[in-house]
Short mmCIF file of C-alpha atoms in Angstrom, two decimals:
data_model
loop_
_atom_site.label_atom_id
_atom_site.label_comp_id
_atom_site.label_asym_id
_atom_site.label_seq_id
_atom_site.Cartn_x
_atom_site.Cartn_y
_atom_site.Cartn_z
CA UNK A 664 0.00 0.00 0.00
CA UNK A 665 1.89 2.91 -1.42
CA UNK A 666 0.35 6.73 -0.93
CA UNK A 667 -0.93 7.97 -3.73
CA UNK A 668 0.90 10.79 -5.28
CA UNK A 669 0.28 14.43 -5.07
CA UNK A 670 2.42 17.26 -5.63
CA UNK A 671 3.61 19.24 -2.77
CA UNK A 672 2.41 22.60 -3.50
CA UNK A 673 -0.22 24.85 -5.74
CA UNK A 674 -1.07 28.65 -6.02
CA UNK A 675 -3.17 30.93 -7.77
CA UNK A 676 -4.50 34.42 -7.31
CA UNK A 677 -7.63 35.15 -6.26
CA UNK A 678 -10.34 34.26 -8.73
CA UNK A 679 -8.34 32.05 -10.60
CA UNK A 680 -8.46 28.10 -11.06
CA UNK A 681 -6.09 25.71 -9.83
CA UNK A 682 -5.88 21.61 -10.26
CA UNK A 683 -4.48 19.20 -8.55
CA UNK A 684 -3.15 15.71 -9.26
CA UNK A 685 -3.65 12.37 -7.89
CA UNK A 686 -2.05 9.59 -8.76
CA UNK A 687 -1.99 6.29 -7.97
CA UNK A 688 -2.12 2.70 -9.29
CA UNK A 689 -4.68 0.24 -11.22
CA UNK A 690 -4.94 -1.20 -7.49
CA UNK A 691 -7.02 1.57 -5.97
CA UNK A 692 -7.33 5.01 -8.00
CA UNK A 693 -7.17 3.47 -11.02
CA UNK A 694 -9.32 0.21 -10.49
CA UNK A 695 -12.13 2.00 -8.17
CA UNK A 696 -14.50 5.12 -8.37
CA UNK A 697 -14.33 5.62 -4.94
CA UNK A 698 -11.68 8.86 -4.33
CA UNK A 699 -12.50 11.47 -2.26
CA UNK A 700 -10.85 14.31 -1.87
CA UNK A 701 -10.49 16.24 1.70
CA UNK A 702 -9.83 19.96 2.60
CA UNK A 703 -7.49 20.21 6.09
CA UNK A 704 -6.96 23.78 8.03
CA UNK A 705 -3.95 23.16 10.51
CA UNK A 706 -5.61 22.75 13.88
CA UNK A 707 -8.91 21.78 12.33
CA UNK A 708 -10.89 18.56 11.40
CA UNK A 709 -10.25 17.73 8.28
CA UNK A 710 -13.55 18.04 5.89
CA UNK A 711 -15.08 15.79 2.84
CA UNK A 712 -15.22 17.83 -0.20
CA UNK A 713 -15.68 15.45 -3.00
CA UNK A 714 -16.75 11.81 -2.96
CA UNK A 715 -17.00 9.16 -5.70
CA UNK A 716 -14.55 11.21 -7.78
CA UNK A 717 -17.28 13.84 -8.64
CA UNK A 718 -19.52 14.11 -5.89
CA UNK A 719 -19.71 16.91 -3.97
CA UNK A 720 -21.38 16.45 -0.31
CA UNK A 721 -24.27 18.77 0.78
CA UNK A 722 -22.80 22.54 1.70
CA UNK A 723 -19.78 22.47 -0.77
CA UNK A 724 -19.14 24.93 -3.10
CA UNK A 725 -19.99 24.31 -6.75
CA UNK A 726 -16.42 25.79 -7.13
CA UNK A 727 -14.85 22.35 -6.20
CA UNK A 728 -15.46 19.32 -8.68
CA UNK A 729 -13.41 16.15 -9.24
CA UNK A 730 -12.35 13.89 -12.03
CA UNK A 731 -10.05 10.94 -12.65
CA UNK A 732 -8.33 9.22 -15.87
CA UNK A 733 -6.82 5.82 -15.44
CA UNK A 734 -4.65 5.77 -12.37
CA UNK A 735 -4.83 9.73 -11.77
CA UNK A 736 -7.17 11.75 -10.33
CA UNK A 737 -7.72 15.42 -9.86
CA UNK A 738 -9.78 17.97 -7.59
CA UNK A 739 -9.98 21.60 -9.82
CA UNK A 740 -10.86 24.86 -7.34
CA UNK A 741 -12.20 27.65 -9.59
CA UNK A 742 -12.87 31.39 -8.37
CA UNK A 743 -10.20 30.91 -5.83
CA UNK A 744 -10.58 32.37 -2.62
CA UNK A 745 -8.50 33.16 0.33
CA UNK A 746 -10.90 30.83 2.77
CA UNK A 747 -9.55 27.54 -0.05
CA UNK A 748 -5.94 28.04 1.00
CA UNK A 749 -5.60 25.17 2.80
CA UNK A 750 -3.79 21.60 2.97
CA UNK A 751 -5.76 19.00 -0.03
CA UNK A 752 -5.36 15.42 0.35
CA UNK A 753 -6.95 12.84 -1.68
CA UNK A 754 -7.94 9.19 -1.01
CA UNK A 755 -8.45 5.93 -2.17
CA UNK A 756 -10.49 2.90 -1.32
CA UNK A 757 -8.11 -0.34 -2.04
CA UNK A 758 -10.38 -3.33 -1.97
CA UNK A 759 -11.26 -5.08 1.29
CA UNK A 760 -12.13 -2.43 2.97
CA UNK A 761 -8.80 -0.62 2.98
CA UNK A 762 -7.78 2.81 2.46
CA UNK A 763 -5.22 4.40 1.14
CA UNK A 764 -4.61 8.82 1.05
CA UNK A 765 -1.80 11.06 -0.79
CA UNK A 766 1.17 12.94 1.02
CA UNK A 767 -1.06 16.39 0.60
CA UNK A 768 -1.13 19.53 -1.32
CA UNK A 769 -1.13 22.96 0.36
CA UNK A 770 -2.57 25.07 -1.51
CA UNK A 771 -1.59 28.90 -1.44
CA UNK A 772 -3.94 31.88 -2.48
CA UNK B 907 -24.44 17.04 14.06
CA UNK B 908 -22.38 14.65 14.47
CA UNK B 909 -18.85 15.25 16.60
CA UNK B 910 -16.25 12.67 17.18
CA UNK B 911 -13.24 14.23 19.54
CA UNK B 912 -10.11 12.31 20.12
CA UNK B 913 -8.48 11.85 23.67
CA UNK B 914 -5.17 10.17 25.53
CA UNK B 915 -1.73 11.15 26.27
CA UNK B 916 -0.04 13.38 24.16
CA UNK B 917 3.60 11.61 24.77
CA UNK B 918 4.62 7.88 24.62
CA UNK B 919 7.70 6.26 25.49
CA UNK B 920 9.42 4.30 23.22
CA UNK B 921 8.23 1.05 22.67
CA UNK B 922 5.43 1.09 25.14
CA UNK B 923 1.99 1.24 23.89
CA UNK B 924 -0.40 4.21 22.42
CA UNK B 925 -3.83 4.09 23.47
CA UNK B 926 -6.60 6.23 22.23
CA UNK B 927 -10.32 6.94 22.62
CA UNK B 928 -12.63 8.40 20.37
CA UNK B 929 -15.66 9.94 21.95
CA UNK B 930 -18.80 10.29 19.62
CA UNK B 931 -21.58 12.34 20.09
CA UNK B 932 -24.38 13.41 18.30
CA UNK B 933 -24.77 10.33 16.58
CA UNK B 934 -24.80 6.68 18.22
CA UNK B 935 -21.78 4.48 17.86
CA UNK B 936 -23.83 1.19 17.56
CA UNK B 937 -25.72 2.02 14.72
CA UNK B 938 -25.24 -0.55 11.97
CA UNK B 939 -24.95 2.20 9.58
CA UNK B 940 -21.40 2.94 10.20
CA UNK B 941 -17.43 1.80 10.44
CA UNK B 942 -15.34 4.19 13.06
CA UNK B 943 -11.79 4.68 11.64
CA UNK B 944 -8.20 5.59 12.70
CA UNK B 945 -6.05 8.13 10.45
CA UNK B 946 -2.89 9.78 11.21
CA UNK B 947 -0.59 12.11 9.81
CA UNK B 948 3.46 12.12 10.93
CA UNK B 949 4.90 15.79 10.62
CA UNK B 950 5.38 17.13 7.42
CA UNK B 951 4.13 14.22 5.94
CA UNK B 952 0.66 12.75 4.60
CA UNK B 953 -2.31 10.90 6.12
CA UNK B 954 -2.22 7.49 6.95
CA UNK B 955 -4.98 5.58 7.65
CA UNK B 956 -4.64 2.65 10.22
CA UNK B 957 -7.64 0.93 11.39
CA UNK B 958 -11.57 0.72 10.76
CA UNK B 959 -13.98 -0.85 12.77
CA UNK B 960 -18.01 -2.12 11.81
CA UNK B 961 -20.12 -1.31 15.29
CA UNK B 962 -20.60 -4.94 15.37
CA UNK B 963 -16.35 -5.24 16.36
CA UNK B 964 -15.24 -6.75 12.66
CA UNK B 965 -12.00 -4.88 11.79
CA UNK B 966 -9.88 -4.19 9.15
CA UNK B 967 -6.60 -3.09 9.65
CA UNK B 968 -3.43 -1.46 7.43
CA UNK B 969 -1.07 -4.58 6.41
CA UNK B 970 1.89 -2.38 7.23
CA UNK B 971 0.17 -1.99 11.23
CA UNK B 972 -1.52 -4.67 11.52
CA UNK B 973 0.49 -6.50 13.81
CA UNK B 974 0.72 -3.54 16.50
CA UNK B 975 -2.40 -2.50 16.18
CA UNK B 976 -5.92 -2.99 17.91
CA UNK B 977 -9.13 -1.66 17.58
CA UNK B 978 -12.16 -2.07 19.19
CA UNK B 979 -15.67 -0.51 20.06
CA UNK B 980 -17.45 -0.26 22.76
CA UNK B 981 -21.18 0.81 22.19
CA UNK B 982 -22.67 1.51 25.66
CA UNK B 983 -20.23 4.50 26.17
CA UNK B 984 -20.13 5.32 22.71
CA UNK B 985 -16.48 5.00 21.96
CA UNK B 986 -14.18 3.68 20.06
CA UNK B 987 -10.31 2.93 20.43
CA UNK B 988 -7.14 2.24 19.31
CA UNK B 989 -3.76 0.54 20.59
CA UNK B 990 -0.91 0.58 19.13
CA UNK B 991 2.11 -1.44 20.34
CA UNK B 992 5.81 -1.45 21.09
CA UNK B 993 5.97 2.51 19.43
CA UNK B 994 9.00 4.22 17.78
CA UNK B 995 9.69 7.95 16.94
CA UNK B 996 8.37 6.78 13.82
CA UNK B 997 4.90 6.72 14.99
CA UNK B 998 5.03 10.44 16.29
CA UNK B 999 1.87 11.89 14.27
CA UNK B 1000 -1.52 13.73 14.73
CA UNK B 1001 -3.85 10.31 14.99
CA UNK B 1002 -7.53 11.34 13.69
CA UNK B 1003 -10.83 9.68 14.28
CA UNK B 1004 -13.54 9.50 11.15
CA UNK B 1005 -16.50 8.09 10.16
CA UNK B 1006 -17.52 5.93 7.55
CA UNK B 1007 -21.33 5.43 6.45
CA UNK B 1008 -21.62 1.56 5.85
CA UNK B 1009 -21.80 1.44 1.66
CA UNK B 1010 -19.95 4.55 1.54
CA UNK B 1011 -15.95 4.95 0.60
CA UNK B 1012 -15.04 7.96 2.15
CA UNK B 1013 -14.68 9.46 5.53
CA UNK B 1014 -17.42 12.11 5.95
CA UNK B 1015 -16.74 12.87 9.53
CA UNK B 1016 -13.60 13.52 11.16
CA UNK B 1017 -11.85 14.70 14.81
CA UNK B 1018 -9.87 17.59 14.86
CA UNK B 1019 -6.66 15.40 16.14
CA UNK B 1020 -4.23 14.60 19.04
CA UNK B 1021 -1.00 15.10 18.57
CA UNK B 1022 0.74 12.06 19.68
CA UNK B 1023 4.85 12.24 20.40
CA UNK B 1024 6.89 9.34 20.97
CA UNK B 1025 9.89 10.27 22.87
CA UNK B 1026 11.45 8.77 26.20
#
């Protein structure tokens, strides 16, 4: 069970759009719809923002959508604000009811 | 609303054990609706999850933990925990409680974390 791979840091201006990457293998990104993506203020609880690869939960912002092809997938922010800087991480179901996540993403606005 | 808030020492000697509780509120524990889950995050690094439990006590554990690592339920105080054994620096992290909705693949409700230090 390797992490999945994300890179270590993103920016953008305000108002802009930012993406990023997740990749992992045909053994849990790439073989499952089941990533979710999570948004984590230092000193916080970490909160769902996408589900299934394109679901967003009830209370997110339109502004956040996901997508995935083959092995990678990828959360895209538009409109950035200064409330979405923040640490991403993304995760991946594995099969038997294991889990796997990525070494994070802060993002800076 | 649902609230889960993690609890237990914040430093660990080396190579003695870790032990955890997760209180939840808002929400009971021994609903068959939901696995309780154990995720942590070393310093500087990414999450990691370790441990989810069905309220009926099945459990599936992270091969790379599994053998120093327990958890367990318990319903009437609407807990759950984890142990994990002989520690190292290595396991210095912020450990993180979640939920999972049974026929769900996410975690849609998390702790805020406990930083745990391992250090003699």
């Amino acid at each position: 069970q390797s992490a999945l791979t994300q890179p270590a840091s993103v920016s953008g201006s305000p108002g802009q759009s930012i993406t990023i990457s997740c990749t992992g293998t045909s053994s849990d990104v790439g073989g499952y719809n089941y990533v979710s993506w999570y948004q984590h203020h230092p000193g916080k609880a970490p909160k769902l923002m996408i589900y299934d690869v394109t679901n967003r939960p009830s209370g997110v912002s339109i502004r956040f959508s996901g997508s995935k092809s083959g092995n990678t997938a990828s959360l895209t922010i538009s409109g950035l604000q200064a409330d979405d800087e923040a640490d991403y991480y993304c995760g991946s179901y594995t099969g038997s009811s294991t889990w796997v996540f990525g070494g994070g993403t802060k993002l800076t606005v | 609303q649902l609230q889960l808030q993690e609890s237990g020492p914040g430093l660990v000697k080396p190579w003695e054990t870790l032990s955890l509780t997760c209180s939840v509120s808002g929400g009971s524990i021994g609903s068959n609706s939901n696995y309780w889950g154990w995720i942590r995050q070393p310093p500087g690094k990414g999450l990691e999850w370790i441990a989810n439990i069905y309220y009926s006590g099945r459990t599936y554990y992270n091969p790379s933990l599994k053998s120093r690592v327990t958890i367990s339920v318990d319903t009437s105080m609407d807990h759950f925990s984890l142990s994990l054994r002989s520690v190292t620096a290595a396991d210095t992290a912020v450990y993180y409680c979640a939920r999972q909705v049974f026929g769900n693949f996410h975690f849609d409700y998390w702790g805020q974390g406990i930083l745990v230090t391992v250090s003699s």
